[in-house]
C-alpha cells in the first residue's frame, strides 16, 4: 500500500512539472537538447553542459511569477530566507503585482550558445561587437551601455540584469527586444518596482543611492529574478558563509556573477567577455565606458572580489566556460 501511494505521489509531481512547463513555456532543460545548428551543419549537443556539475538543480526556471511564487519559493527553499536570497518577508510587495509573469525562452534553437558581457575595462579596443552579436542569447548587466560602444560590445541584448540604483533612466537606452530582469537585494527594490508600475509616488528611502524615478521599459519587458539564482551564486559557486561575523558586512555576489549563474540555467554553452580586472594598476579603467578607475573596486565592502576572481579563474581553466577577453 505504501509503495502504491509513493508511486501516485511521484506521478503527481511529474505531471505538475510537465503541466507547468507546457502552460508557462518554460522549457529550458526539461527535455535534453538533441542538436544545434551551426554554420548550416547539424551538430550533436553534449548530453550535459560543461558546467552541469556546478548546479544542484538543472530543471529550474529563473523568473518569478506573481501567480505561483509562493509555491515555487516553498519548493526551492526561498521561503526560508529574506532577500536577497529568499522571499520570506517580501510577499506583500510581490503578490500585488499581477503584471510580472514568466518569460518564454524560445526553443527554436535547442542548444543555446550564450555570452555574458561584463562591464570591465578589458573590453576597450577589443572590437568584439560583431562576435558578441552572433550569440543566441546575450546577457548584460546594470547600466553598461550599448549605444556608442557597438564596436566593442555589440548591439543586441537578450537579457539585462539590474537593480533600482543601476537601471537606465534615459529612454535612448531602451531596446524593445530586451527583457530586463530585476535582481532584488532588499524589499525596497520590490516596492520601487511596484510603485513605478502603479504610477505611485516613488519612496526613495532605503537605497544606497537615488534610484531611477521613471521606468523606460514596458511592463511586458520586465521580469523578477528568483532569489534562488542569487543563493546559488553565493553558496554553491562562491562558497560564502551563511553567517558573517558581527564585525563584517555580509558579502553578496556581484551582478556579473549572478548573470553567469543565470546563464548556467538557461544556456547549453556559456562564453564570457569583460570579466577581467587589472588590480595591479588602480588607475586603469574599471569599465569600458566612463572614467571610473579600479580604485573604486577596492572600496566596495559588499563584494568579495578576490573570491569572484578565483571562481572565474577556476571555471575558465577547467573549460566550463570560454573567456573571449583572455590575453
Short mmCIF file of C-alpha atoms in Angstrom, two decimals:
data_model
loop_
_atom_site.label_atom_id
_atom_site.label_comp_id
_atom_site.label_asym_id
_atom_site.label_seq_id
_atom_site.Cartn_x
_atom_site.Cartn_y
_atom_site.Cartn_z
CA UNK A 1 0.00 0.00 0.00
CA UNK A 2 2.84 2.37 0.91
CA UNK A 3 4.58 1.68 -2.43
CA UNK A 4 1.31 2.41 -4.25
CA UNK A 5 0.98 5.78 -2.51
CA UNK A 6 4.61 6.66 -3.29
CA UNK A 7 4.02 5.84 -6.96
CA UNK A 8 0.95 8.10 -7.04
CA UNK A 9 2.87 10.92 -5.36
CA UNK A 10 5.79 10.71 -7.79
CA UNK A 11 3.40 10.59 -10.75
CA UNK A 12 1.61 13.68 -9.46
CA UNK A 13 4.90 15.56 -9.07
CA UNK A 14 5.95 14.62 -12.60
CA UNK A 15 2.56 15.66 -14.01
CA UNK A 16 2.83 19.01 -12.20
CA UNK A 17 6.21 19.76 -13.75
CA UNK A 18 5.05 18.75 -17.21
CA UNK A 19 1.96 20.95 -16.99
CA UNK A 20 3.98 23.82 -15.56
CA UNK A 21 6.38 23.52 -18.47
CA UNK A 22 3.64 23.40 -21.11
CA UNK A 23 1.41 26.12 -19.67
CA UNK A 24 4.16 28.62 -18.99
CA UNK A 25 6.50 27.86 -21.85
CA UNK A 26 9.47 27.37 -19.54
CA UNK A 27 11.17 24.56 -21.40
CA UNK A 28 14.86 25.19 -20.89
CA UNK A 29 16.22 21.83 -19.84
CA UNK A 30 13.04 19.82 -19.30
CA UNK A 31 13.92 17.92 -22.47
CA UNK A 32 17.60 17.39 -23.05
CA UNK A 33 18.71 19.27 -26.19
CA UNK A 34 19.50 16.93 -29.05
CA UNK A 35 21.16 19.00 -31.70
CA UNK A 36 22.08 22.54 -32.68
CA UNK A 37 22.53 24.22 -35.99
CA UNK A 38 25.85 25.96 -36.59
CA UNK A 39 27.07 27.23 -39.94
CA UNK A 40 24.42 25.24 -41.83
CA UNK A 41 25.55 21.99 -40.21
CA UNK A 42 23.62 19.91 -37.71
CA UNK A 43 25.89 19.05 -34.79
CA UNK A 44 25.06 16.86 -31.83
CA UNK A 45 24.79 18.63 -28.47
CA UNK A 46 26.65 17.42 -25.45
CA UNK A 47 24.44 15.33 -23.19
CA UNK A 48 25.11 17.85 -20.43
CA UNK A 49 26.58 21.35 -20.40
CA UNK A 50 30.24 21.54 -19.37
CA UNK A 51 29.23 23.37 -16.19
CA UNK A 52 26.45 20.95 -15.19
CA UNK A 53 28.36 19.73 -12.14
CA UNK A 54 28.16 23.20 -10.59
CA UNK A 55 24.35 23.16 -10.30
CA UNK A 56 22.20 21.41 -7.72
CA UNK A 57 19.07 21.59 -9.91
CA UNK A 58 19.14 21.55 -13.69
CA UNK A 59 15.41 21.94 -14.29
CA UNK A 60 14.75 25.33 -12.79
CA UNK A 61 13.00 28.36 -14.20
CA UNK A 62 14.82 31.53 -13.09
CA UNK A 63 11.97 34.06 -13.13
CA UNK A 64 9.24 34.59 -10.56
CA UNK A 65 5.57 34.80 -11.37
CA UNK A 66 3.04 36.51 -9.11
CA UNK A 67 0.60 33.64 -9.60
CA UNK A 68 2.83 30.88 -8.24
CA UNK A 69 5.78 32.48 -6.47
CA UNK A 70 4.72 31.13 -3.05
CA UNK A 71 4.60 27.58 -4.38
CA UNK A 72 7.96 27.88 -6.13
CA UNK A 73 9.52 29.62 -3.10
CA UNK A 74 8.44 26.73 -0.89
CA UNK A 75 9.66 24.12 -3.38
CA UNK A 76 13.19 25.52 -3.55
CA UNK A 77 13.51 26.87 -0.01
CA UNK A 78 13.26 30.56 -0.83
CA UNK A 79 10.54 30.89 1.84
CA UNK A 80 13.24 30.23 4.48
CA UNK A 81 15.40 33.27 3.57
CA UNK A 82 14.87 37.01 3.47
CA UNK A 83 16.08 38.99 0.47
CA UNK A 84 18.46 38.87 -1.30
CA UNK A 85 18.41 35.05 -1.13
CA UNK A 86 14.72 34.43 -0.46
CA UNK A 87 11.20 35.88 -0.36
CA UNK A 88 10.20 35.13 3.22
CA UNK A 89 9.20 38.65 4.25
CA UNK A 90 8.61 40.27 0.85
CA UNK A 91 5.43 38.68 -0.39
CA UNK A 92 3.30 41.71 0.45
CA UNK A 93 5.06 43.66 -2.30
CA UNK A 94 5.22 40.93 -4.84
CA UNK A 95 1.79 39.31 -4.80
CA UNK A 96 0.04 42.61 -5.61
CA UNK A 97 1.76 42.81 -8.95
CA UNK A 98 -0.01 40.65 -11.50
CA UNK A 99 1.74 42.26 -14.45
CA UNK A 100 5.02 40.38 -13.89
CA UNK A 101 4.88 36.97 -15.48
CA UNK A 102 7.16 34.28 -16.80
CA UNK A 103 9.15 34.89 -19.95
CA UNK A 104 9.03 32.36 -22.76
CA UNK A 105 12.51 31.30 -23.75
CA UNK A 106 12.46 30.44 -27.43
CA UNK A 107 13.17 26.80 -28.14
CA UNK A 108 13.81 27.34 -31.84
CA UNK A 109 17.49 26.78 -31.01
CA UNK A 110 17.69 23.59 -28.92
CA UNK A 111 21.21 24.32 -27.64
CA UNK A 112 21.54 27.94 -26.70
CA UNK A 113 25.02 29.39 -27.04
CA UNK A 114 25.22 32.37 -24.72
CA UNK A 115 27.61 35.17 -23.91
CA UNK A 116 27.61 37.08 -20.64
CA UNK A 117 29.02 40.55 -21.24
CA UNK A 118 30.61 42.15 -18.20
CA UNK A 119 31.35 45.85 -17.93
CA UNK A 120 35.12 45.53 -17.42
CA UNK A 121 37.62 47.93 -18.95
CA UNK A 122 39.28 44.94 -20.63
CA UNK A 123 36.65 45.29 -23.38
CA UNK A 124 38.19 48.55 -24.55
CA UNK A 125 39.67 48.30 -28.06
CA UNK A 126 38.89 44.57 -28.33
CA UNK A 127 36.33 45.14 -31.15
CA UNK A 128 34.27 42.13 -30.04
CA UNK A 129 30.94 43.69 -31.03
CA UNK A 130 30.28 41.55 -34.11
CA UNK A 131 31.32 38.40 -32.27
CA UNK A 132 29.05 39.15 -29.31
CA UNK A 133 26.08 39.83 -31.59
CA UNK A 134 26.45 36.36 -33.14
CA UNK A 135 25.34 34.52 -29.97
CA UNK A 136 21.86 33.07 -29.44
CA UNK A 137 21.49 34.75 -26.04
CA UNK A 138 23.33 37.91 -24.92
CA UNK A 139 23.21 38.77 -21.22
CA UNK A 140 24.27 42.20 -19.98
CA UNK A 141 24.01 43.91 -16.63
CA UNK A 142 23.24 47.19 -14.93
CA UNK A 143 23.86 50.36 -16.95
CA UNK A 144 26.61 49.07 -19.21
CA UNK A 145 25.69 50.95 -22.41
CA UNK A 146 25.47 49.56 -25.92
CA UNK A 147 24.83 52.92 -27.57
CA UNK A 148 28.13 54.42 -28.64
CA UNK A 149 30.06 51.23 -27.88
CA UNK A 150 28.71 48.92 -30.56
CA UNK A 151 32.13 48.06 -31.97
CA UNK A 152 33.36 46.94 -28.57
CA UNK A 153 30.27 45.23 -27.09
CA UNK A 154 27.77 44.72 -29.91
CA UNK A 155 24.23 45.94 -30.44
CA UNK A 156 21.92 43.13 -29.31
CA UNK A 157 20.75 42.38 -25.78
CA UNK A 158 18.55 39.44 -24.81
CA UNK A 159 18.55 39.89 -21.03
CA UNK A 160 19.77 42.75 -18.87
CA UNK A 161 20.01 42.34 -15.10
CA UNK A 162 19.54 45.45 -12.97
CA UNK A 163 18.60 46.80 -9.56
CA UNK A 164 16.92 50.17 -8.82
CA UNK A 165 20.20 52.05 -8.34
CA UNK A 166 21.70 50.72 -11.59
CA UNK A 167 18.87 50.82 -14.14
CA UNK A 168 18.85 53.13 -17.16
CA UNK A 169 16.54 56.14 -16.89
CA UNK A 170 17.20 57.70 -20.32
CA UNK A 171 14.85 56.24 -22.99
CA UNK A 172 17.62 56.29 -25.60
CA UNK A 173 18.95 53.12 -23.97
CA UNK A 174 15.71 51.17 -24.29
CA UNK A 175 15.69 48.26 -26.73
CA UNK A 176 12.18 46.80 -27.15
CA UNK A 177 13.71 43.40 -27.88
CA UNK A 178 15.44 43.29 -24.47
CA UNK A 179 13.98 41.60 -21.40
CA UNK A 180 15.13 43.38 -18.22
CA UNK A 181 15.42 41.40 -15.00
CA UNK A 182 15.13 42.98 -11.57
CA UNK A 183 17.68 41.49 -9.18
CA UNK A 184 16.10 42.31 -5.83
CA UNK A 185 18.53 42.70 -2.93
CA UNK A 186 16.05 44.21 -0.45
CA UNK A 187 12.26 44.69 -0.02
CA UNK A 188 12.66 48.33 -1.08
CA UNK A 189 13.59 47.09 -4.58
CA UNK A 190 10.26 45.30 -4.99
CA UNK A 191 8.36 48.24 -3.53
CA UNK A 192 10.16 50.55 -6.00
CA UNK A 193 9.12 48.42 -8.97
CA UNK A 194 5.55 48.18 -7.77
CA UNK A 195 5.32 51.96 -7.28
CA UNK A 196 6.66 52.58 -10.78
CA UNK A 197 4.26 50.12 -12.39
CA UNK A 198 1.30 51.52 -10.45
CA UNK A 199 2.25 55.13 -11.20
CA UNK A 200 2.60 55.94 -7.49
CA UNK A 201 4.99 58.41 -5.90
CA UNK A 202 8.43 56.82 -5.53
CA UNK A 203 9.69 56.40 -1.99
CA UNK A 204 13.47 56.81 -2.25
CA UNK A 205 14.23 55.89 1.37
CA UNK A 206 16.32 52.78 1.95
CA UNK A 207 18.51 52.95 -1.17
CA UNK A 208 22.28 53.37 -1.11
CA UNK A 209 21.90 55.98 -3.84
CA UNK A 210 18.91 57.59 -5.51
CA UNK A 211 17.05 55.02 -7.64
CA UNK A 212 15.53 55.73 -11.03
CA UNK A 213 12.34 57.76 -10.80
CA UNK A 214 10.97 56.62 -14.14
CA UNK A 215 10.84 53.34 -15.97
CA UNK A 216 11.90 53.36 -19.63
CA UNK A 217 10.77 49.75 -20.15
CA UNK A 218 7.26 48.47 -20.81
CA UNK A 219 5.75 46.03 -18.29
CA UNK A 220 5.98 43.17 -20.80
CA UNK A 221 9.78 43.58 -20.81
CA UNK A 222 10.21 43.20 -17.05
CA UNK A 223 10.90 40.06 -15.02
CA UNK A 224 11.97 39.40 -11.44
CA UNK A 225 14.87 37.06 -10.85
CA UNK A 226 14.15 34.19 -8.49
CA UNK A 227 16.38 34.68 -5.40
CA UNK A 228 17.37 31.03 -5.74
CA UNK A 229 19.73 32.13 -8.53
CA UNK A 230 21.49 34.60 -6.23
CA UNK A 231 21.56 31.99 -3.46
CA UNK A 232 23.19 29.51 -5.82
CA UNK A 233 25.81 32.09 -6.76
CA UNK A 234 26.58 32.90 -3.12
CA UNK A 235 26.57 29.47 -1.50
CA UNK A 236 27.20 26.95 -4.28
CA UNK A 237 29.58 28.83 -6.57
CA UNK A 238 31.38 31.33 -4.34
CA UNK A 239 31.01 29.28 -1.12
CA UNK A 240 30.17 32.30 1.01
CA UNK A 241 29.40 31.57 4.67
CA UNK A 242 25.73 31.73 5.61
CA UNK A 243 26.58 33.77 8.70
CA UNK A 244 29.24 36.50 8.73
CA UNK A 245 30.99 37.72 11.90
CA UNK A 246 29.32 40.70 13.54
CA UNK A 247 32.26 42.94 12.74
CA UNK A 248 31.99 42.21 8.99
CA UNK A 249 29.45 43.39 6.48
CA UNK A 250 27.80 40.44 4.68
CA UNK A 251 29.21 39.86 1.21
CA UNK A 252 26.92 39.31 -1.75
CA UNK A 253 27.67 38.20 -5.32
CA UNK A 254 28.13 40.95 -7.90
CA UNK A 255 25.57 41.29 -10.66
CA UNK A 256 28.18 39.80 -13.01
CA UNK A 257 28.43 36.51 -11.09
CA UNK A 258 24.63 36.42 -10.77
CA UNK A 259 24.36 36.88 -14.54
CA UNK A 260 26.75 33.96 -15.12
CA UNK A 261 24.66 31.82 -12.76
CA UNK A 262 21.54 32.73 -14.72
CA UNK A 263 23.31 31.71 -17.92
CA UNK A 264 24.11 28.31 -16.41
CA UNK A 265 20.37 27.70 -16.03
CA UNK A 266 19.19 28.82 -19.47
CA UNK A 267 22.13 28.00 -21.75
CA UNK A 268 23.96 24.96 -23.02
CA UNK A 269 27.25 26.73 -23.67
CA UNK A 270 28.44 29.87 -21.90
CA UNK A 271 31.11 32.34 -23.02
CA UNK A 272 32.29 35.39 -21.07
CA UNK A 273 33.53 38.84 -22.09
CA UNK A 274 34.63 41.75 -19.94
CA UNK A 275 35.24 39.96 -16.64
CA UNK A 276 38.96 40.57 -16.26
CA UNK A 277 40.17 43.33 -13.93
CA UNK A 278 43.62 44.88 -13.64
CA UNK A 279 44.22 45.06 -9.89
CA UNK A 280 47.91 45.80 -10.36
CA UNK A 281 47.07 49.26 -11.70
CA UNK A 282 44.44 51.06 -9.64
CA UNK A 283 44.36 53.87 -12.22
CA UNK A 284 43.33 51.53 -15.04
CA UNK A 285 39.72 51.83 -16.31
CA UNK A 286 37.14 49.95 -14.27
CA UNK A 287 34.59 49.88 -17.10
CA UNK A 288 34.69 50.01 -20.90
CA UNK A 289 32.68 53.23 -20.56
CA UNK A 290 33.05 56.30 -18.32
CA UNK A 291 36.04 57.42 -16.29
CA UNK A 292 35.84 55.22 -13.19
CA UNK A 293 39.09 53.51 -12.20
CA UNK A 294 39.97 50.25 -10.48
CA UNK A 295 40.49 52.12 -7.20
CA UNK A 296 36.69 52.16 -6.75
CA UNK A 297 36.57 48.36 -6.77
CA UNK A 298 38.80 48.18 -3.69
CA UNK A 299 36.41 50.46 -1.78
CA UNK A 300 33.42 48.15 -2.21
CA UNK A 301 32.68 46.49 1.13
CA UNK A 302 29.72 44.41 -0.07
CA UNK A 303 31.51 42.12 -2.56
CA UNK A 304 34.35 39.66 -2.25
CA UNK A 305 36.14 40.43 -5.50
CA UNK A 306 39.02 38.08 -4.67
CA UNK A 307 36.66 35.11 -4.27
CA UNK A 308 34.91 36.01 -7.53
CA UNK A 309 38.17 36.27 -9.47
CA UNK A 310 39.28 32.86 -8.14
CA UNK A 311 35.94 31.37 -9.16
CA UNK A 312 36.23 32.84 -12.66
CA UNK A 313 39.80 31.62 -12.99
CA UNK A 314 38.71 28.12 -11.95
CA UNK A 315 35.81 27.76 -14.39
CA UNK A 316 37.90 29.18 -17.24
CA UNK A 317 40.87 26.88 -16.57
CA UNK A 318 38.52 23.87 -16.37
CA UNK A 319 36.94 24.88 -19.72
CA UNK A 320 33.50 25.11 -18.14
CA UNK A 321 33.17 28.48 -19.89
CA UNK A 322 35.13 30.24 -22.65
CA UNK A 323 36.67 33.65 -21.94
CA UNK A 324 36.64 35.91 -25.01
CA UNK A 325 38.80 38.55 -23.32
CA UNK A 326 41.58 36.25 -22.18
CA UNK A 327 45.02 37.65 -23.04
#
